[in-house]
PDB file of C-alpha atoms in Angstrom:
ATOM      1  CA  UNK K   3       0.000   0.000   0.000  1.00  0.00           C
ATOM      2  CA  UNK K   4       2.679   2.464   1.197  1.00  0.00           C
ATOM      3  CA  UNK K   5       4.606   1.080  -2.273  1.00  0.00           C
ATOM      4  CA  UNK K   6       1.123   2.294  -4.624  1.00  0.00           C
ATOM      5  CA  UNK K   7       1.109   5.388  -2.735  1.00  0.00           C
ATOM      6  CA  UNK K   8       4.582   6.725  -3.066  1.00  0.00           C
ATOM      7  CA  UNK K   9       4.531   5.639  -6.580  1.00  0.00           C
ATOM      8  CA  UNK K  10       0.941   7.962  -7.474  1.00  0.00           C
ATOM      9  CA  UNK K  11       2.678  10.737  -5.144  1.00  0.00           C
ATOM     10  CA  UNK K  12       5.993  10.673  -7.317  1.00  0.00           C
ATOM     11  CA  UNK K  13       3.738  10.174 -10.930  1.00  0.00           C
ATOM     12  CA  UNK K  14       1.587  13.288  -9.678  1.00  0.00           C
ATOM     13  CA  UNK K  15       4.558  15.066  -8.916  1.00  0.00           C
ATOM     14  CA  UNK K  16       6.186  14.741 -12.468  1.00  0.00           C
ATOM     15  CA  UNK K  17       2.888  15.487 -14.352  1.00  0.00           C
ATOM     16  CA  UNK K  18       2.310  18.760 -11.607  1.00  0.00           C
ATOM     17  CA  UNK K  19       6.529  19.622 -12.728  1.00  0.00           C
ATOM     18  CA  UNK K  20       6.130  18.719 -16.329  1.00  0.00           C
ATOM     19  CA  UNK K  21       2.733  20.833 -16.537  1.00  0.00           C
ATOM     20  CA  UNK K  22       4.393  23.759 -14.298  1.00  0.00           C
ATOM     21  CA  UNK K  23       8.165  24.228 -16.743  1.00  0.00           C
ATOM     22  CA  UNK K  24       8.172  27.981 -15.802  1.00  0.00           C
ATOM     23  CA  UNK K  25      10.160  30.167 -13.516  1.00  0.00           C
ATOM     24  CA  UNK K  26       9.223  32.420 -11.332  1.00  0.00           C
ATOM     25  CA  UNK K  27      10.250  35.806 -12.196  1.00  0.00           C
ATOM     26  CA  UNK K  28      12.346  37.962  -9.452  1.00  0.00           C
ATOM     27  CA  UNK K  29      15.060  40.369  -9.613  1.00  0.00           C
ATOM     28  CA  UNK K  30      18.459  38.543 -10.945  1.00  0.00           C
ATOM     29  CA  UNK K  31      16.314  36.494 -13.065  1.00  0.00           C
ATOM     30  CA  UNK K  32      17.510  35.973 -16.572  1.00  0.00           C
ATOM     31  CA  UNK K  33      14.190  36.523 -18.793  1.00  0.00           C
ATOM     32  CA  UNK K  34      16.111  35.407 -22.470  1.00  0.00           C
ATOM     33  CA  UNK K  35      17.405  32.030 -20.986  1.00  0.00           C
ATOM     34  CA  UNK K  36      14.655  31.437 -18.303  1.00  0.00           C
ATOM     35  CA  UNK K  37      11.679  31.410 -20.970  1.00  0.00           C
ATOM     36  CA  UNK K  38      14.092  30.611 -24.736  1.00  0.00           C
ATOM     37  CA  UNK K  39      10.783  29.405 -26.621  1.00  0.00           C
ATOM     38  CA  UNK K  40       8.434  32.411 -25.409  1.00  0.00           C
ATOM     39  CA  UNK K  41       7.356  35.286 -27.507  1.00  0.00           C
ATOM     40  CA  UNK K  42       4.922  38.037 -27.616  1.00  0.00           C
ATOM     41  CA  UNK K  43       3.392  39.649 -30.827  1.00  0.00           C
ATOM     42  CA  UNK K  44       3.946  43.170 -31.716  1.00  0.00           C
ATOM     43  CA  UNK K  45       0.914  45.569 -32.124  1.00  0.00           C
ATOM     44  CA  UNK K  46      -0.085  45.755 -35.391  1.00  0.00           C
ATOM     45  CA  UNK K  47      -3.383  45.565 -38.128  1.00  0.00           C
ATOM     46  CA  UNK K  48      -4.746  42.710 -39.438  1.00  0.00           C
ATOM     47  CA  UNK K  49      -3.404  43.092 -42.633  1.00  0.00           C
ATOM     48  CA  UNK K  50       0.117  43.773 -41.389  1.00  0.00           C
ATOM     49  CA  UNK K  51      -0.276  40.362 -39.460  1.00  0.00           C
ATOM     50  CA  UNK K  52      -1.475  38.644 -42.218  1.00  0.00           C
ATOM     51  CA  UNK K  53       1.468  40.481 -44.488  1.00  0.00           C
ATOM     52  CA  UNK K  54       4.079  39.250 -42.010  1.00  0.00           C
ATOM     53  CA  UNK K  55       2.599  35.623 -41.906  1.00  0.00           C
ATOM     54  CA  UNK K  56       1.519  36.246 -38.283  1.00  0.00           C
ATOM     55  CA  UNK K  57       5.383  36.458 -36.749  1.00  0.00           C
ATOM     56  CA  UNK K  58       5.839  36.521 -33.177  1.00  0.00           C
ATOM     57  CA  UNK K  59       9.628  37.867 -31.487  1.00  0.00           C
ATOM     58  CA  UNK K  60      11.224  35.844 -29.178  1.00  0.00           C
ATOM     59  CA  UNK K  61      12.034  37.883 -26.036  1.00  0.00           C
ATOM     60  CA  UNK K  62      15.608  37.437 -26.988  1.00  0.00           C
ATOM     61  CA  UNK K  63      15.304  39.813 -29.750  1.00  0.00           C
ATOM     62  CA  UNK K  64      13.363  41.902 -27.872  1.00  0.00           C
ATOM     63  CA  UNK K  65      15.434  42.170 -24.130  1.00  0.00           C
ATOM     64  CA  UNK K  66      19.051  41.086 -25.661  1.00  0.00           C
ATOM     65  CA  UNK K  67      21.853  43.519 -25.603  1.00  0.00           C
ATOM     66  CA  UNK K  68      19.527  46.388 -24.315  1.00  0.00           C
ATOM     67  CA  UNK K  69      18.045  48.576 -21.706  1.00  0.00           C
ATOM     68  CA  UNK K  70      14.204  47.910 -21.582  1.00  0.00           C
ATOM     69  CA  UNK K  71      11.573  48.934 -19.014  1.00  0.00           C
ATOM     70  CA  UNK K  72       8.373  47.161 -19.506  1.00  0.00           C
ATOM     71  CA  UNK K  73       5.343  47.199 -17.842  1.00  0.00           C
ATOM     72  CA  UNK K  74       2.169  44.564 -17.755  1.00  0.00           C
ATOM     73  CA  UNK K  75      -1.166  45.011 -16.998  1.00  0.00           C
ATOM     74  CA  UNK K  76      -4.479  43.216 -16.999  1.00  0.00           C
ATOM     75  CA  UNK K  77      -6.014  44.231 -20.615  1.00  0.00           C
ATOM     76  CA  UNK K  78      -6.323  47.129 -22.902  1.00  0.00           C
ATOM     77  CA  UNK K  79      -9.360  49.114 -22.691  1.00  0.00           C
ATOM     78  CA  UNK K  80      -9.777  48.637 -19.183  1.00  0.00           C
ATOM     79  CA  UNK K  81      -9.977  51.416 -16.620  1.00  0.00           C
ATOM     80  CA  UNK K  82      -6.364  51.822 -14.756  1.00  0.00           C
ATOM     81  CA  UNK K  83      -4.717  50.795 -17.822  1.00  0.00           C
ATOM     82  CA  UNK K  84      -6.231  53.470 -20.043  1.00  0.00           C
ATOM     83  CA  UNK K  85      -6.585  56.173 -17.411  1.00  0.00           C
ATOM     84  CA  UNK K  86      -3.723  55.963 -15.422  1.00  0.00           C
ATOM     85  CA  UNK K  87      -0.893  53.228 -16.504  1.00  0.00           C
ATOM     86  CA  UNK K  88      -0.121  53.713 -19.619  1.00  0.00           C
ATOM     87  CA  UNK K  89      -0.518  57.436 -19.459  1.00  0.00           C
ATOM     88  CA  UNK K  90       2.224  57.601 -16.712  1.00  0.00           C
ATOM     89  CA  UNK K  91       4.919  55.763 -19.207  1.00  0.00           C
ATOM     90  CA  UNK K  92       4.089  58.221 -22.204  1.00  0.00           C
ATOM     91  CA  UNK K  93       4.565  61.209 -20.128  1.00  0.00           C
ATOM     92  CA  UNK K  94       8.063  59.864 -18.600  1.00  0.00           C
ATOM     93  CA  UNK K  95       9.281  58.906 -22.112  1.00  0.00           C
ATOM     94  CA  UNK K  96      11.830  61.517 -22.748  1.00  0.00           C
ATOM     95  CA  UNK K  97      12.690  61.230 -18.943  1.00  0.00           C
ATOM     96  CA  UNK K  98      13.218  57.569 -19.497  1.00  0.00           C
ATOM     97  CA  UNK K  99      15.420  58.032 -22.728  1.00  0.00           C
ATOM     98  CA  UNK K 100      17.641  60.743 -20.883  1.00  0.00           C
ATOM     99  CA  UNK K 101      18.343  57.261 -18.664  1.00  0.00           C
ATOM    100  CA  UNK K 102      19.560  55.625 -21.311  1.00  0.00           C
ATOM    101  CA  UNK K 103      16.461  53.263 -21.533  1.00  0.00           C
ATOM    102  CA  UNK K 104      16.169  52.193 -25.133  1.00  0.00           C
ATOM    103  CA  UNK K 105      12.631  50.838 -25.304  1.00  0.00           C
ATOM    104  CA  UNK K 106       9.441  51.342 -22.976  1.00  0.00           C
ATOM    105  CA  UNK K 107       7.361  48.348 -23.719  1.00  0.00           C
ATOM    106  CA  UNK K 108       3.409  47.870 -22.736  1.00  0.00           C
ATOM    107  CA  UNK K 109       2.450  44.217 -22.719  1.00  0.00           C
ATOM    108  CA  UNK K 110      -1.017  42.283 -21.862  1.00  0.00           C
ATOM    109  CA  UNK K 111      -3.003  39.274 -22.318  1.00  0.00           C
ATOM    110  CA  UNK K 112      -4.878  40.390 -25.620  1.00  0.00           C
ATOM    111  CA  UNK K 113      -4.013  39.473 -29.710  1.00  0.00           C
ATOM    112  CA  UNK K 114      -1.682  42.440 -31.104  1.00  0.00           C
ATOM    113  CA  UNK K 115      -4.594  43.868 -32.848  1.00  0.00           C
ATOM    114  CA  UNK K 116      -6.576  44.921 -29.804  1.00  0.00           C
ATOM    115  CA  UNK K 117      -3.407  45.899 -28.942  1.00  0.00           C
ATOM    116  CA  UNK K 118      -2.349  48.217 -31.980  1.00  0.00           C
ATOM    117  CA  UNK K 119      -5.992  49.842 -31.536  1.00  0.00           C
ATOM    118  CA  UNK K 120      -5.495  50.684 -27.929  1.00  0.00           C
ATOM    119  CA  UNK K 121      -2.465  52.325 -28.560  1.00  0.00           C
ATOM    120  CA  UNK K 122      -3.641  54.129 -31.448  1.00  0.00           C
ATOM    121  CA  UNK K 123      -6.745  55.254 -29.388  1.00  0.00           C
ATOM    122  CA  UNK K 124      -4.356  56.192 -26.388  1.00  0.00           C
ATOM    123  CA  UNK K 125      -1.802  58.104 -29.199  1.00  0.00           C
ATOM    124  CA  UNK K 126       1.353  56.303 -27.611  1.00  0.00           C
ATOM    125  CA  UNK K 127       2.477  54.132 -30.527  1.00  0.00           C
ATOM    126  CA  UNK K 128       5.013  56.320 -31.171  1.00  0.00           C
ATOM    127  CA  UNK K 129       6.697  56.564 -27.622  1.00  0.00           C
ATOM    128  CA  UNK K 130       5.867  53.250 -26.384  1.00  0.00           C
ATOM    129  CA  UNK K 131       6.672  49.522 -28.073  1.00  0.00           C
ATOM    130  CA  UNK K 132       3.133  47.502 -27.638  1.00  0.00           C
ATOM    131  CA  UNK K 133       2.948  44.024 -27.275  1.00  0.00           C
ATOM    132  CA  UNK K 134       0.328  40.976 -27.155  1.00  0.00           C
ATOM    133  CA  UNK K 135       0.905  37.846 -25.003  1.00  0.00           C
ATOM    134  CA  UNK K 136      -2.169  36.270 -26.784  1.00  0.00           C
ATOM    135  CA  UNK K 137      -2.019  33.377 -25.378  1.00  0.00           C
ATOM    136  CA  UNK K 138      -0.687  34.584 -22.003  1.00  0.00           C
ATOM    137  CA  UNK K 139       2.168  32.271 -22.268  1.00  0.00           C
ATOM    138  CA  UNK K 140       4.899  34.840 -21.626  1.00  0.00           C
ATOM    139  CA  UNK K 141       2.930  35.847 -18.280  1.00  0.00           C
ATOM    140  CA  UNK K 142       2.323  32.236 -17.117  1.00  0.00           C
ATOM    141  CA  UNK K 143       6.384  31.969 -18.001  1.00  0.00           C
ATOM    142  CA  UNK K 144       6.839  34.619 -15.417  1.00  0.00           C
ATOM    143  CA  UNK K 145       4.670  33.714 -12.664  1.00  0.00           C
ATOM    144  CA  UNK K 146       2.607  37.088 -13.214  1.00  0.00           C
ATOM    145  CA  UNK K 147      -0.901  35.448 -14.951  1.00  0.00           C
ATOM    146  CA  UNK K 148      -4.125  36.293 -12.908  1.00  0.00           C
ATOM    147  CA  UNK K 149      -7.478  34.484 -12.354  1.00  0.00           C
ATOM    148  CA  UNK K 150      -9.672  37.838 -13.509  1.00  0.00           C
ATOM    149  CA  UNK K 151     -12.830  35.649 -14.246  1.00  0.00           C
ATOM    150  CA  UNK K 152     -14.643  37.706 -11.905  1.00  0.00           C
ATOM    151  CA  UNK K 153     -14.640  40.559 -14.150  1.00  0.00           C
ATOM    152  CA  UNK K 154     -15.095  38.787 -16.960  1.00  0.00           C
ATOM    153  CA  UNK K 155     -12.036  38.852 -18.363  1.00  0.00           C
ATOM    154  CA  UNK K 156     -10.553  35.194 -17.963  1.00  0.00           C
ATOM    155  CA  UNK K 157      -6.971  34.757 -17.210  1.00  0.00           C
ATOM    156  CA  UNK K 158      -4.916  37.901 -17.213  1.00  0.00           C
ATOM    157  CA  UNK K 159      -1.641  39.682 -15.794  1.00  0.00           C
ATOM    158  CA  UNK K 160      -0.704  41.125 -13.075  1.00  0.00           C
ATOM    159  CA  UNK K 161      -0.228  44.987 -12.744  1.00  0.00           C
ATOM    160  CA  UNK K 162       3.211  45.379 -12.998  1.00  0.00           C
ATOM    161  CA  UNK K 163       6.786  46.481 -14.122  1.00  0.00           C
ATOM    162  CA  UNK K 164      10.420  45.662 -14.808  1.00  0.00           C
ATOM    163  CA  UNK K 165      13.642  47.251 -15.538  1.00  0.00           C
ATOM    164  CA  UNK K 166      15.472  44.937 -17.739  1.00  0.00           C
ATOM    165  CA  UNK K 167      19.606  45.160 -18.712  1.00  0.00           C
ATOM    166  CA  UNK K 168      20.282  42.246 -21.156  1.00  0.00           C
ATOM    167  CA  UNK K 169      17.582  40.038 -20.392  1.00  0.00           C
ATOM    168  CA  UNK K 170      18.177  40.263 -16.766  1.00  0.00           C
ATOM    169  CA  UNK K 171      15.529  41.919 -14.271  1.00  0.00           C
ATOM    170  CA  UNK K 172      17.277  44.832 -12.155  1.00  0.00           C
ATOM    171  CA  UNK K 173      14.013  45.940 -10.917  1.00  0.00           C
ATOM    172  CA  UNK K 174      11.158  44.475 -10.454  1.00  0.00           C
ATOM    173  CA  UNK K 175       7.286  46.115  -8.928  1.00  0.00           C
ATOM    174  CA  UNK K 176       4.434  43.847  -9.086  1.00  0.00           C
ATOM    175  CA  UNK K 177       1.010  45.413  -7.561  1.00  0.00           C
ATOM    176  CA  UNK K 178      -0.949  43.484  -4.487  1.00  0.00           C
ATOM    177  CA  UNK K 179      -4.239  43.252  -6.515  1.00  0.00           C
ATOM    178  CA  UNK K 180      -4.451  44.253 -10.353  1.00  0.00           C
ATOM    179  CA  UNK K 181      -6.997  47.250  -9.553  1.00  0.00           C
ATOM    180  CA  UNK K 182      -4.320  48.980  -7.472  1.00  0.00           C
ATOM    181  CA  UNK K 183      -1.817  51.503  -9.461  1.00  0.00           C
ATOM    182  CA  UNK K 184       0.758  52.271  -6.564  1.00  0.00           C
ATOM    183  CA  UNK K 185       4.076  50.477  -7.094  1.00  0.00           C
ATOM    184  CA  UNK K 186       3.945  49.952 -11.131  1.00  0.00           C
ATOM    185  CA  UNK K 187       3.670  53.153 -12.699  1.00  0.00           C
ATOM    186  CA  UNK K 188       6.158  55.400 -14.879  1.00  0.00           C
ATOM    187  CA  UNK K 189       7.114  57.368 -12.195  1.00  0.00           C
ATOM    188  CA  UNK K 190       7.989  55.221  -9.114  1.00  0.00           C
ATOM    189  CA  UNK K 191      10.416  52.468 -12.095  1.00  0.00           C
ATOM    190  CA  UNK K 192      11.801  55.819 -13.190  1.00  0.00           C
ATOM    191  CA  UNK K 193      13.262  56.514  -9.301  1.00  0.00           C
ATOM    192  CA  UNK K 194      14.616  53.143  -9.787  1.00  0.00           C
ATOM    193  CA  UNK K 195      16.379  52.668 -12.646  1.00  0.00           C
TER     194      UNK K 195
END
């Protein structure tokens, strides 16, 4: 009996590991080699998706050799994404490229199309790079996806924001609850980096 157990224990345990291959994310972590197979999609139209044979970029071409700060959030069109989080990026742009930053990067659980019309709407394609996580695997690869069923919007991410020097987090502010803006916004990663 003891035998049966120990064995369904240690087969439960390798499904639960092979099921559960991501990382947790936390400063020192090395995004590029902690997550090699992940990607995100870049905000675009339809047409440029279809154009570019829906192409996704690995985060190594996206974090490799440079100074990012990026910042997640639950979805676009929502209320303390629109109102307050991306708005306090945009404003800090020219701060952030006067600290050598060389990309500011918005990323949530939505297709890049949604994406590309939220930023169009908000007028911050031009100072900030937007990204998709359609299938939320990037978040899930990080430890920052989010049960947001209650408000009808499924499995999410975290509020939340990194400073990131080769691939490797320097900084790291992830929000208690996703309706809270106090520890992920432009201004308090700015004081940081």
């Amino acid at each position: 009996m003891a035998a049966a157990m120990l064995k369904r224990t240690t087969m439960l345990n390798s499904m639960v590991n092979r099921l559960r291959s991501y990382a947790s994310v936390a400063v020192g972590t090395d995004l590029v080699s902690g997550a090699p197979n992940v990607s995100l999609q870049k905000a675009r139209t339809w047409d440029e998706g279809v154009s570019s044979k829906f192409s996704t970029t690995l985060l190594k071409d996206i974090f490799k050799d440079k100074k990012v700060v990026i910042f997640g959030l639950p979805g676009a069109f929502t209320g303390v994404c629109t109102a307050q989080h991306v708005p306090s990026y945009k404003s800090n742009i020219d701060k952030f490229k006067a600290k050598g930053v060389d990309t500011v990067i918005c990323v949530a659980v939505n297709d890049p199309y949604v994406m590309n019309g939220w930023a169009e709407k908000l007028q911050a394609k031009d100072a900030i790079e937007f990204y998709g996580d359609f299938d939320g695997s990037f978040h899930k690869s990080l430890d920052l996806s989010i049960d947001l069923s209650g408000a009808l919007l499924g499995t999410r991410s975290h509020r939340w924001s990194a400073y990131i020097v080769d691939g490797q987090v320097k900084v790291l502010n992830v929000e208690k609850v996703p309706s809270e803006f106090k520890v992920s916004g432009g201004d308090v990663i700015l004081g940081q980096i």
